[in-house]
CSV table of C-alpha atoms and ligand atoms in Angstrom, one decimal:
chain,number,residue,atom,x,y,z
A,146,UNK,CA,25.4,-6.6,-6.7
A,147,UNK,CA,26.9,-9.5,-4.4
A,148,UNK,CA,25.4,-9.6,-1.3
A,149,UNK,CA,27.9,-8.0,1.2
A,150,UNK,CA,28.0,-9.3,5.0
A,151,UNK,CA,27.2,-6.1,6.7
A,152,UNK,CA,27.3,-2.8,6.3
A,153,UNK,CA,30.2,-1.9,8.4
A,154,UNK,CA,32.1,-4.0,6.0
A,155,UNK,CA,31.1,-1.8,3.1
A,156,UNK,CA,31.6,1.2,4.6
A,157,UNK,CA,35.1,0.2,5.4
A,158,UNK,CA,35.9,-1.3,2.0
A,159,UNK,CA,32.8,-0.4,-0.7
A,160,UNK,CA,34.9,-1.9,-3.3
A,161,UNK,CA,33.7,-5.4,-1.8
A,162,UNK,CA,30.3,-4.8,-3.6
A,163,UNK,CA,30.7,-4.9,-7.6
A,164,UNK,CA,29.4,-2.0,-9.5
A,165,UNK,CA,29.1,-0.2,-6.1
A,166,UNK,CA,29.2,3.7,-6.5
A,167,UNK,CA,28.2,5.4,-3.4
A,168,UNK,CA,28.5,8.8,-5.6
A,169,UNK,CA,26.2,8.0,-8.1
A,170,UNK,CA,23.8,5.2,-6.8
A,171,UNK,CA,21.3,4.3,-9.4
A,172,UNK,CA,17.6,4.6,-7.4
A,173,UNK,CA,17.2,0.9,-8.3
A,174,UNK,CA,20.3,-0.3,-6.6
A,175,UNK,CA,19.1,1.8,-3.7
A,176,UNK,CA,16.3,0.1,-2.8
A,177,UNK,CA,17.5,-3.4,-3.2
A,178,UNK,CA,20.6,-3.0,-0.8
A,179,UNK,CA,18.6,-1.5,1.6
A,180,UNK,CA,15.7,-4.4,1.2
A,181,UNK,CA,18.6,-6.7,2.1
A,182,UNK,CA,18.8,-5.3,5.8
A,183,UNK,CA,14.8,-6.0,6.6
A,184,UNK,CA,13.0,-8.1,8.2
A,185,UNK,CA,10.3,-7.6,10.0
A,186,UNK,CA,9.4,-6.6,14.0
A,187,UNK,CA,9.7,-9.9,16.1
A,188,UNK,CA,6.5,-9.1,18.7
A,189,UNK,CA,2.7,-10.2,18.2
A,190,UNK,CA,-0.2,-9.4,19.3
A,191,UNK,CA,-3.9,-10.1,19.0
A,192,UNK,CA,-6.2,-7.6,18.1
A,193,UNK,CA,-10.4,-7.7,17.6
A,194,UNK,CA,-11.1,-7.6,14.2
A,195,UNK,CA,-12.3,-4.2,13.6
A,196,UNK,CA,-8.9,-2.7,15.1
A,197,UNK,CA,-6.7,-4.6,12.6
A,198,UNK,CA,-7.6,-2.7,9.6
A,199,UNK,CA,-4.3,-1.8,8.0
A,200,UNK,CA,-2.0,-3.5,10.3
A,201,UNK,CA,-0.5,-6.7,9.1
A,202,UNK,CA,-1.6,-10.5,9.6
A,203,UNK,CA,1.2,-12.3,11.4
A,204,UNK,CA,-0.4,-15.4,10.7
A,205,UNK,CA,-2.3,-17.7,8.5
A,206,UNK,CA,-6.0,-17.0,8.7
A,207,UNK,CA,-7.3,-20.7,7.7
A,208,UNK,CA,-11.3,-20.8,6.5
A,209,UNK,CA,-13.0,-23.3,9.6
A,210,UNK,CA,-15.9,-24.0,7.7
A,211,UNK,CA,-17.4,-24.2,3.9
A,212,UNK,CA,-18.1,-20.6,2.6
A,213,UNK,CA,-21.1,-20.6,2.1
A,214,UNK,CA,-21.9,-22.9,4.0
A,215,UNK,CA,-25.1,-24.7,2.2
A,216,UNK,CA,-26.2,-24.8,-1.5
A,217,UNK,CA,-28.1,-21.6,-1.8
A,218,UNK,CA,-29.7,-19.6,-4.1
A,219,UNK,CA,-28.7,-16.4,-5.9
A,220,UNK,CA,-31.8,-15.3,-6.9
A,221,UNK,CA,-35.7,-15.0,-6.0
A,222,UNK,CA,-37.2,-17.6,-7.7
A,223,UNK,CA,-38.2,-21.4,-7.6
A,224,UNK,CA,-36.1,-24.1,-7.1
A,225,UNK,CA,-36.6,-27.2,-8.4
A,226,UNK,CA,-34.5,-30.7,-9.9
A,227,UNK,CA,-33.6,-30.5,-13.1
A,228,UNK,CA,-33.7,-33.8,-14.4
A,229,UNK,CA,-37.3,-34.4,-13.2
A,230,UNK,CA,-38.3,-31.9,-15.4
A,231,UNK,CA,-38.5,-31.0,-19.3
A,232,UNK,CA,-36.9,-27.5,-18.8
A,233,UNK,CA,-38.2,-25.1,-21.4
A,234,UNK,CA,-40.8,-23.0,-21.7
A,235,UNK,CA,-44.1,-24.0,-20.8
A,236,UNK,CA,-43.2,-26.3,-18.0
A,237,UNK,CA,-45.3,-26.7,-15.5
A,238,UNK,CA,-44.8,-27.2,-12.0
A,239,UNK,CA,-46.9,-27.5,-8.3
A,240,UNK,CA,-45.2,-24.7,-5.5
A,241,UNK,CA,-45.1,-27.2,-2.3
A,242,UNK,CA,-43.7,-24.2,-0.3
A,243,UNK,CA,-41.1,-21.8,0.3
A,244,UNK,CA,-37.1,-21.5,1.4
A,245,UNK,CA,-36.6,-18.0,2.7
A,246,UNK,CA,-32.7,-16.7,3.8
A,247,UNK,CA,-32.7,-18.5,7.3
A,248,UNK,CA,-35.8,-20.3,7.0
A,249,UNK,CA,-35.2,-23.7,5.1
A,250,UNK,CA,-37.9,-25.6,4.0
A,251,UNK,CA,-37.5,-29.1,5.0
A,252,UNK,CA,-39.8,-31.2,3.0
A,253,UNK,CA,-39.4,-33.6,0.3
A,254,UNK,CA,-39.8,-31.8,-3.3
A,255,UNK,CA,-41.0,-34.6,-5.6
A,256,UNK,CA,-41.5,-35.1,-9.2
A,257,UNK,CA,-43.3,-31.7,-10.8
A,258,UNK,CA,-42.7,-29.8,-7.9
A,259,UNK,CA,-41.2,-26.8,-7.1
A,260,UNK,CA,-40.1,-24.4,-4.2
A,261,UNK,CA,-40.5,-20.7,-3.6
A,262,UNK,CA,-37.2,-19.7,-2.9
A,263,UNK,CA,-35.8,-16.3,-1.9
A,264,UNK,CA,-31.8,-14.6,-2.5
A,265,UNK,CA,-29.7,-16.4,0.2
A,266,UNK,CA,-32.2,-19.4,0.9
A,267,UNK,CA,-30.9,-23.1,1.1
A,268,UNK,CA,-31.3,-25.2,-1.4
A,269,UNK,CA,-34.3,-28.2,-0.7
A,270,UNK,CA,-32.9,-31.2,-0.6
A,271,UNK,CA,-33.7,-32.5,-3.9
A,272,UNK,CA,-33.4,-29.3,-6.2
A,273,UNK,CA,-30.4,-28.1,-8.0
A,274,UNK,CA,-31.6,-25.7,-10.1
A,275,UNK,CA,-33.3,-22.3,-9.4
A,276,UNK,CA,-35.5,-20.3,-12.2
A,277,UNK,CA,-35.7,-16.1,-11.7
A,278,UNK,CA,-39.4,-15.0,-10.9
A,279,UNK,CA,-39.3,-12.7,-13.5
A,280,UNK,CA,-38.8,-16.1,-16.1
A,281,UNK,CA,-42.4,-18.1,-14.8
A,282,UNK,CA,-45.8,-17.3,-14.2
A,283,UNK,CA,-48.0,-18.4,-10.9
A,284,UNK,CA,-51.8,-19.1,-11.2
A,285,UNK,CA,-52.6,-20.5,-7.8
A,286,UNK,CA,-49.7,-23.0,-6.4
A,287,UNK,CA,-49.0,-23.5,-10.7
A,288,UNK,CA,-45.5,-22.5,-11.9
A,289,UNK,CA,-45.4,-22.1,-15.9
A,290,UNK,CA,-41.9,-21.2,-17.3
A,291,UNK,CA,-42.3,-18.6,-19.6
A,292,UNK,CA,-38.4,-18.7,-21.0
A,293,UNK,CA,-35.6,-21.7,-20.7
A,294,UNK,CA,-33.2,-21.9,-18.0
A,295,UNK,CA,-30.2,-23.9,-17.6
A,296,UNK,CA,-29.8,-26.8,-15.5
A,297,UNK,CA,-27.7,-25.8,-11.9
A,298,UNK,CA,-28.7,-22.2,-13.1
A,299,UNK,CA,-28.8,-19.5,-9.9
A,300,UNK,CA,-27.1,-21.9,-7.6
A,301,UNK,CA,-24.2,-20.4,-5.2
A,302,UNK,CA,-22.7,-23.4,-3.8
A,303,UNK,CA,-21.5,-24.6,-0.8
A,304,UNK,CA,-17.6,-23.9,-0.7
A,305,UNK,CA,-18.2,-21.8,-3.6
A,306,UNK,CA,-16.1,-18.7,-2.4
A,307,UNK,CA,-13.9,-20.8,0.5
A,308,UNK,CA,-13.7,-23.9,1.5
A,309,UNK,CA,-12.5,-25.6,4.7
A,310,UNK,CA,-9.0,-25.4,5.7
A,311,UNK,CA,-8.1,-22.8,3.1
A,312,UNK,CA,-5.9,-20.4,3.9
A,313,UNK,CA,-8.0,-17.3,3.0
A,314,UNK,CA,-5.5,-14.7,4.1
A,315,UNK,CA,-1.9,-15.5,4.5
A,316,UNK,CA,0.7,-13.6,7.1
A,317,UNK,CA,1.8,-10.5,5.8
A,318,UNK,CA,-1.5,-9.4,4.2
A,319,UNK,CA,-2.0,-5.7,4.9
A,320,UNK,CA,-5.9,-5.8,6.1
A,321,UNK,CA,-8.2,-4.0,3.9
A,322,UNK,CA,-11.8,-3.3,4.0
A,323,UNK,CA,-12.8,-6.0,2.5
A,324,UNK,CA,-10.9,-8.0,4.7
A,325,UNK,CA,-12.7,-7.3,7.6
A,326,UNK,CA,-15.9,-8.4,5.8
A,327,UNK,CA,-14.4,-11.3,4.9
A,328,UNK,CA,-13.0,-12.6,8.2
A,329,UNK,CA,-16.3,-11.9,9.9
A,330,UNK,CA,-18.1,-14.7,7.2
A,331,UNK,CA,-15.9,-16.8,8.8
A,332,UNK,CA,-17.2,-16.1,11.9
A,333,UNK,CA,-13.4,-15.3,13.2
A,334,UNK,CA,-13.6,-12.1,15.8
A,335,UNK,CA,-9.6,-11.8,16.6
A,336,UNK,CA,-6.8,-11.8,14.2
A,337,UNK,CA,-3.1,-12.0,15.3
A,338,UNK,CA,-0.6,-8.9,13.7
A,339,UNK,CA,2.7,-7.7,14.1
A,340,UNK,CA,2.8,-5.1,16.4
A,341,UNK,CA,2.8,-1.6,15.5
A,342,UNK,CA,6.3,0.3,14.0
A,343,UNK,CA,7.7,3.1,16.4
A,344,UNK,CA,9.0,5.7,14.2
A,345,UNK,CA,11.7,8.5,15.6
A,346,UNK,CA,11.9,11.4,13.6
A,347,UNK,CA,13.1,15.2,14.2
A,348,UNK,CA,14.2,17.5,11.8
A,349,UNK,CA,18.1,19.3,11.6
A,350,UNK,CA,19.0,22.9,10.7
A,351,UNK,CA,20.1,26.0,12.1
A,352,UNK,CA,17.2,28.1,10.2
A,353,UNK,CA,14.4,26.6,11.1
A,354,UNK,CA,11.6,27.6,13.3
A,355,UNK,CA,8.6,25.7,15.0
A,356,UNK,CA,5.3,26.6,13.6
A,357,UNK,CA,3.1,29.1,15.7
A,358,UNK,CA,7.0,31.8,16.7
A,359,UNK,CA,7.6,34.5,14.2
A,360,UNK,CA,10.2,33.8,11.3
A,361,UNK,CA,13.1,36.3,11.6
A,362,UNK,CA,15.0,37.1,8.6
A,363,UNK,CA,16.9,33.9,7.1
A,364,UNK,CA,15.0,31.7,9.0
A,365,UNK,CA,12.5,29.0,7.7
A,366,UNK,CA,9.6,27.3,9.0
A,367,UNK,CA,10.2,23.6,9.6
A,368,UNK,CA,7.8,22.1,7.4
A,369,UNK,CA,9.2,18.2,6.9
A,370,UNK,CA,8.4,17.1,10.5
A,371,UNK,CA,5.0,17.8,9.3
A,372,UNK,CA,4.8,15.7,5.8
A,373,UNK,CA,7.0,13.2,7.6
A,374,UNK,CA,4.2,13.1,10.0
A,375,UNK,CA,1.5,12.6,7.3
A,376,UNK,CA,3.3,10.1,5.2
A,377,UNK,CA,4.2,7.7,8.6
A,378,UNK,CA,0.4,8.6,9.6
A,379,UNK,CA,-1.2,7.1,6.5
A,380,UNK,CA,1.1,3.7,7.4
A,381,UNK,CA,-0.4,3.5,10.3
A,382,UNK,CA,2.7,3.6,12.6
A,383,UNK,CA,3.4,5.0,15.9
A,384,UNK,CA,5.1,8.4,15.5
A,385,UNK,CA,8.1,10.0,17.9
A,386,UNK,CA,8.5,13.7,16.6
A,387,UNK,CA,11.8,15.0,18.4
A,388,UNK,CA,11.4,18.4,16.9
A,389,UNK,CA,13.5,20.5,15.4
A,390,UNK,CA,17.0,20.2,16.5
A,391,UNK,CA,19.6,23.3,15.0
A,392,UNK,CA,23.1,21.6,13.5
A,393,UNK,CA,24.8,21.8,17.4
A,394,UNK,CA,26.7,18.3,17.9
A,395,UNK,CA,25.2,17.4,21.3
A,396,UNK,CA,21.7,18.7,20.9
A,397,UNK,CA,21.9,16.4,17.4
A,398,UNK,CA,24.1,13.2,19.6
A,399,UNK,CA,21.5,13.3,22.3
A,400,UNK,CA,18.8,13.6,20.2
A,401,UNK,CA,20.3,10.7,17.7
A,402,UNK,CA,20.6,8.2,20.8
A,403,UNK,CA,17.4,9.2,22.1
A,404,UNK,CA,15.6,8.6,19.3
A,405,UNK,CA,17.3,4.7,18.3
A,406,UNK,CA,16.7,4.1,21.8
A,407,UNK,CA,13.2,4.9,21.7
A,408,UNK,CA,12.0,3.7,17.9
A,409,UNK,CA,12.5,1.1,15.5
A,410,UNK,CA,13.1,3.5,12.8
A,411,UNK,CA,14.8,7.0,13.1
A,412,UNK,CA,14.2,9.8,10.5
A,413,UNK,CA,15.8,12.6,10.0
A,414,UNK,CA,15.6,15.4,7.4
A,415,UNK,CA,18.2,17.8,6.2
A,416,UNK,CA,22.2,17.7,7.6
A,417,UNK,CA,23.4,15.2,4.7
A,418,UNK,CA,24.0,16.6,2.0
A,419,UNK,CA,28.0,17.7,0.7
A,420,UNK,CA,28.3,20.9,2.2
A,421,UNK,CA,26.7,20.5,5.7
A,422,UNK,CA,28.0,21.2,8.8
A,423,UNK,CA,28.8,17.4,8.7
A,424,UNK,CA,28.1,17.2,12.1
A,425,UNK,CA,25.5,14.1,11.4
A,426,UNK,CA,27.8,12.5,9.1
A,427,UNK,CA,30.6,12.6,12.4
A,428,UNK,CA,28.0,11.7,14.9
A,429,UNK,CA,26.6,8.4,12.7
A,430,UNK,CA,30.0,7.2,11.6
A,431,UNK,CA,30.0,7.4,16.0
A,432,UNK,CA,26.7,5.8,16.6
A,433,UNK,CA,25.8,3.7,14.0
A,434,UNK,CA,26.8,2.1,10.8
A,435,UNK,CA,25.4,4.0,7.9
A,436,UNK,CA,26.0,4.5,4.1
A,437,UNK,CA,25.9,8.3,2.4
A,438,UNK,CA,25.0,8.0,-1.2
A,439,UNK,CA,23.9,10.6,-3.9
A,440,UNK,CA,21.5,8.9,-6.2
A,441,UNK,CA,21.2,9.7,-9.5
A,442,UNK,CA,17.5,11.1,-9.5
A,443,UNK,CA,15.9,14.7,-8.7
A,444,UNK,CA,14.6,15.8,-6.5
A,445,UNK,CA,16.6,13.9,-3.8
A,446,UNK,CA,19.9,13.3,-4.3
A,447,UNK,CA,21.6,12.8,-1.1
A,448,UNK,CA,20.3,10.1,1.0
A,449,UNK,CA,21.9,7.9,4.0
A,450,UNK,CA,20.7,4.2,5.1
A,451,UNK,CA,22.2,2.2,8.0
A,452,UNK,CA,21.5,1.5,11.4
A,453,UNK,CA,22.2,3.6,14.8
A,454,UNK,CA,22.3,1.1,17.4
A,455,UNK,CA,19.4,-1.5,16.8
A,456,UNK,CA,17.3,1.4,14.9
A,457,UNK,CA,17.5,1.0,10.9
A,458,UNK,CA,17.9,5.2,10.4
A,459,UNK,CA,17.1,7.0,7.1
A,460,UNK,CA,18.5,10.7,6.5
A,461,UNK,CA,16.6,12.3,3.8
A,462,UNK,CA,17.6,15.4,2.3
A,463,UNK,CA,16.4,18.8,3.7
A,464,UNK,CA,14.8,20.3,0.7
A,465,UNK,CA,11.0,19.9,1.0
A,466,UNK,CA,9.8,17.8,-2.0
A,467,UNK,CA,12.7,15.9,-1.8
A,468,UNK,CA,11.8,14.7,1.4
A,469,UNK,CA,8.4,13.7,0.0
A,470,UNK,CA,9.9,11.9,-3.0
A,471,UNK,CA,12.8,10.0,-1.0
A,472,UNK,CA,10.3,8.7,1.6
A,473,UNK,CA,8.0,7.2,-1.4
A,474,UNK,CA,10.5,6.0,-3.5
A,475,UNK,CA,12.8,4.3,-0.7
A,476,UNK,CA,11.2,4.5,3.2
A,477,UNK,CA,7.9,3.6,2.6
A,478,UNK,CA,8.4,0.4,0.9
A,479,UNK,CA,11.4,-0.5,3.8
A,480,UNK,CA,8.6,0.4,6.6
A,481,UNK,CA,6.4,-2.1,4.8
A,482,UNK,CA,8.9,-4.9,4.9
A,483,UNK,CA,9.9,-3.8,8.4
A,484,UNK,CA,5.9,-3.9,10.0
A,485,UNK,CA,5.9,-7.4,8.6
A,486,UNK,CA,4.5,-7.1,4.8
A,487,UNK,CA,5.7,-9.9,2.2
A,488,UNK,CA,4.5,-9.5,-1.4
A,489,UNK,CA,5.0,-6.0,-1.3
A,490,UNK,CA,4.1,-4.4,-5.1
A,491,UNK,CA,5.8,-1.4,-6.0
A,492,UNK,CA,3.6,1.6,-6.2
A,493,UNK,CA,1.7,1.1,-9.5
A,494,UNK,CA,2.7,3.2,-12.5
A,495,UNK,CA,0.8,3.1,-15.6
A,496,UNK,CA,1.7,4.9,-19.1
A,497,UNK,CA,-0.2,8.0,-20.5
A,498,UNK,CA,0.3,10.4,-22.5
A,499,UNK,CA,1.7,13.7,-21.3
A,500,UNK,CA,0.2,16.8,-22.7
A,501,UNK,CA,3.5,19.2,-22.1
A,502,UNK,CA,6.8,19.5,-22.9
A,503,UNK,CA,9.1,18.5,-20.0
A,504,UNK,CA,13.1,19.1,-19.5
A,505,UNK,CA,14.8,16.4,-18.3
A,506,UNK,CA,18.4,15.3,-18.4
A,507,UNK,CA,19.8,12.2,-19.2
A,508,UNK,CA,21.5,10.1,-16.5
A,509,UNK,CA,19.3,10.4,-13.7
A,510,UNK,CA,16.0,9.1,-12.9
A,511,UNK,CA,13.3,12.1,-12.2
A,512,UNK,CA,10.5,12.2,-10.4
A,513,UNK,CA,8.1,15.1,-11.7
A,514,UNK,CA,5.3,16.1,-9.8
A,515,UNK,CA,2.1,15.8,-12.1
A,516,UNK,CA,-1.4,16.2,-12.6
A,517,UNK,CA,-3.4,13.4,-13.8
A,518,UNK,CA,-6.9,14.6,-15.4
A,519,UNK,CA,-10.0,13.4,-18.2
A,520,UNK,CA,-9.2,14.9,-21.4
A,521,UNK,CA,-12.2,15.6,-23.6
A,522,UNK,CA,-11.3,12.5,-25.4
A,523,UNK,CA,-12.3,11.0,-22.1
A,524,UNK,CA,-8.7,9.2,-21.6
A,525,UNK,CA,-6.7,10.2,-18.5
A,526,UNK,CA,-3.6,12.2,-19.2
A,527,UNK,CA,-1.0,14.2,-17.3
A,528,UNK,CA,0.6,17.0,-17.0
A,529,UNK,CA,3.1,18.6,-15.3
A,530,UNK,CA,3.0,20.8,-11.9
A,531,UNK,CA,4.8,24.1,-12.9
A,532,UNK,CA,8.0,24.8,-11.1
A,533,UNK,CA,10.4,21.7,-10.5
A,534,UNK,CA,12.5,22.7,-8.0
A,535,UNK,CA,13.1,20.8,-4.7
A,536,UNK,CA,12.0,23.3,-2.7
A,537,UNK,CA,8.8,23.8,-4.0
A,538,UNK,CA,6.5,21.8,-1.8
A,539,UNK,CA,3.1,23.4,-3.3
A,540,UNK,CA,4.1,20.7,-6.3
A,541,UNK,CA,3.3,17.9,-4.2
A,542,UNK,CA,-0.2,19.5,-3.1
A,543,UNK,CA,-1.2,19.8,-6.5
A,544,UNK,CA,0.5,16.6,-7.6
A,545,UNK,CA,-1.7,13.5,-7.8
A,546,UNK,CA,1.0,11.6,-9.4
A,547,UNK,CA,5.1,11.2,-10.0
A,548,UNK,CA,5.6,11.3,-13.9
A,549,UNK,CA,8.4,9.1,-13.7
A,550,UNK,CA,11.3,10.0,-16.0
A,551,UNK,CA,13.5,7.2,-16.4
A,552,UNK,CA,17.7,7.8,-16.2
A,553,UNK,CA,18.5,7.4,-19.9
A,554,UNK,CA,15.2,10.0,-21.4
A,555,UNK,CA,16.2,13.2,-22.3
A,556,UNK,CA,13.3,15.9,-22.7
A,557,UNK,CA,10.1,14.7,-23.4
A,558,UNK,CA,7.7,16.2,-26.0
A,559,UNK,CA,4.2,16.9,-25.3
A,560,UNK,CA,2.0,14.0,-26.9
A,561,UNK,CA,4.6,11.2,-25.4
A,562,UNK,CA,3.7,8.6,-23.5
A,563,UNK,CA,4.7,8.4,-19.7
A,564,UNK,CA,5.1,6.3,-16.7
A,565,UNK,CA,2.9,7.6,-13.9
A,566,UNK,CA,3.3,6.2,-10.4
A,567,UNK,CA,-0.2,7.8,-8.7
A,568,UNK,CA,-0.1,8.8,-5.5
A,569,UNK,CA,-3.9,9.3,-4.2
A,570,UNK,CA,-5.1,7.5,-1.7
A,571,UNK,CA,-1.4,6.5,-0.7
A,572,UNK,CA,-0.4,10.0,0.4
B,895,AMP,P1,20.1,20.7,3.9
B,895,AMP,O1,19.9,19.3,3.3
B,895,AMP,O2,20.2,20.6,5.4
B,895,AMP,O3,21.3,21.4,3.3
B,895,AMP,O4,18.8,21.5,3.5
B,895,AMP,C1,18.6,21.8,2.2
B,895,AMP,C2,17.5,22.9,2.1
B,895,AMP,O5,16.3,22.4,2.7
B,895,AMP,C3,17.8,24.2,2.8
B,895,AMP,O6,17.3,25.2,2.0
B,895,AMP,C4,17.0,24.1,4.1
B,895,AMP,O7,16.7,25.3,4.6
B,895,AMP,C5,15.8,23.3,3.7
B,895,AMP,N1,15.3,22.6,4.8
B,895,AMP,C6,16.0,21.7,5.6
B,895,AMP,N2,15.3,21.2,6.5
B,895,AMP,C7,14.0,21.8,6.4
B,895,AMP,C8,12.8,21.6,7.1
B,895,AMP,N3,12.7,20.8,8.2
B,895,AMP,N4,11.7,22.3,6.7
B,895,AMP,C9,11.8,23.1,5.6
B,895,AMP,N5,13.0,23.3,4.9
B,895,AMP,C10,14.0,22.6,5.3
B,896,MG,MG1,20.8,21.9,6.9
């Protein structure tokens, strides 16, 4: 694809991108011309540690000091030098005193002694080895080695896990758990991260109905404003819902303007698809600058990218698992970029075999809603959900995975291996 100069240029001429089909956009080529109109928020800020988990590190964070910071050892035990003594069984050695976690002991240890050393303490000065308890026997202040040990066995040593001026985390890390932890060993109580995402979203369509009114005939409860919700919830963003808004131009154009105004990011569900009203289609070619495309894949074939004023804005089909799979397979990793991660990876997918027979058709990539489980055999296999359809949001409740059927398969027999991209812990 050459890289174009900006999208109003390919929505006045989309033959200035090679191999550019806006009615049949491969879900590939999606995502990479949308990557190329990312970058992320501009603002900082500085947060304690605790309150950075999940956000992302706008800058370096550089190790000031050895980690650990002193020879220590990894076991209870004695320490002693290696080369003073024969080490094998049978060796004999005086205990001169002990190094507890905290407590050094700061004598000399000289030829045919030893120190009673526990997990964590430093190293005397003249040791570099450390023998388990559970390898000697003690009569009195007499250590006997009742099995070999190494020389430099049991040692943790200084710089061992970081060393000074290492970066330990670089800018654009998403902060995990064990990030946390391992800030604090560097004694490090406020980290700098971009600042959080402001998300617009609202949902369009004539039929639907908040949740808690009663549902008159042809109407449906709007139930995307709530998965939208979830999914931008477990990013840890800041969420505007704008409601449901029925397909009337200038509830939809003020709610549109409000919403780019307000957000970095503006959502919407439903209203782009062939057939619509077209009202959104009119209003964005208005507003903002944005592509229409139907990618080849199922559930979620319609799908609109661009940007409404200085808000990059998504439209995501209307049908209900659809919404789900467009917002995995194309927002999610765009919010990522967008709240400052680099080095994204792509949701992982791993093969197994699939214990069913699925229909698929050739030419577009699908997205099947499956269950991963432990055969008998005790390897983990999948299966599909039962109904496919788009509308059919219980799918994604039972789901734990995508099986993801790639555009040239054609039906898959049960007992064939498949890609599965697994969604717990990410939805
Ligand atoms: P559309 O893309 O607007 O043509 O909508 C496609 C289908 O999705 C229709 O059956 C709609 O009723 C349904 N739909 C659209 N928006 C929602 C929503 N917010 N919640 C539940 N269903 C919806
Ligand atoms: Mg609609």
């Amino acid at each position: 694809m050459t890289k174009p100069n900006s999208l109003s240029q390919i929505i006045a001429d989309p033959s200035c991108m090679n191999d550019y089909d806006p009615n049949s956009m491969p879900v590939n080529k999606a995502r990479q011309f949308i990557k190329q109109f990312l970058s992320p928020v501009a603002e900082v800020e500085t947060l304690p540690l605790c309150e950075s988990l999940g956000r992302i590190l706008s800058a370096d964070i550089v190790s000031p000091a050895d980690v650990p910071n002193y020879d220590n050892s990894a076991m209870d035990g004695y320490a002693f030098n290696a080369a003073d003594v024969q080490v094998e069984a049978a060796t004999t050695l005086k205990i001169i005193g002990t190094a507890f976690a905290g407590s050094a002991f700061n004598g000399n240890v000289a030829y045919g002694e030893c120190v009673r050393i526990m997990t964590g303490g430093m190293l005397p000065v003249s040791t570099d080895s450390v023998i388990m308890q559970e390898k000697t026997a003690v009569m009195d202040d007499l250590l006997t080695f009742t099995e070999t040990v190494k020389p430099g066995s049991n040692v943790r040593y200084a710089g061992e896990d970081l060393k000074q001026g290492q970066v330990v985390l670089a800018a654009g890390h998403m902060m995990q758990a064990a990030d946390l932890g391992l800030i604090a060993s560097l004694g490090i109580s406020n980290v700098s991260v971009y600042r959080k995402l402001k998300i617009a979203f609202f949902s369009t369509g004539d039929e639907l109905v908040g949740i808690g009114k009663p549902l008159l005939t042809g109407q449906v409860y709007d139930s995307n404003r709530y998965s939208i919700f979830g999914m931008l919830s477990h990013l840890g963003v800041e969420t505007i819902d704008l409601g449901a808004i029925p397909d009337n131009p200038d509830f939809l154009e003020s709610t549109l303007l409000s919403a780019a105004e307000q957000a970095d990011v503006v959502i919407t569900s439903g209203g782009v698809s062939v057939g619509e009203a077209d009202y959104m289609k009119l209003l964005l070619a208005k507003h903002g600058q944005v592509v229409f495309w139907k990618i080849a894949m199922k559930p979620g074939r319609p799908l609109a990218y661009g940007k409404v004023g200085n808000a990059h804005y998504f439209g995501l089909p209307g049908n209900p698992v659809a919404v789900m799979v467009t917002f995995y397979q194309f927002v999610r990793e765009a919010l990522l970029t967008l709240m400052g991660q680099s080095n994204q990876a792509p949701l992982p997918i791993f093969n197994v075999v699939c214990t069913e027979n699925i229909k698929k058709i050739c030419g577009r990539t699908e997205f099947q809603r499956g269950i991963l489980f432990p055969d008998t055999d005790g390897t983990w296999k999948v299966k599909p959900t039962g109904n496919q359809g788009s509308a059919i949001l219980s799918s994604m409740s039972q789901a734990n995975c995508f099986i993801v059927l790639h555009e040239a398969l054609g039906n898959i027999e049960a007992g064939s291996i498949v890609p599965v991209q697994v969604l717990k812990g990410i939805i």
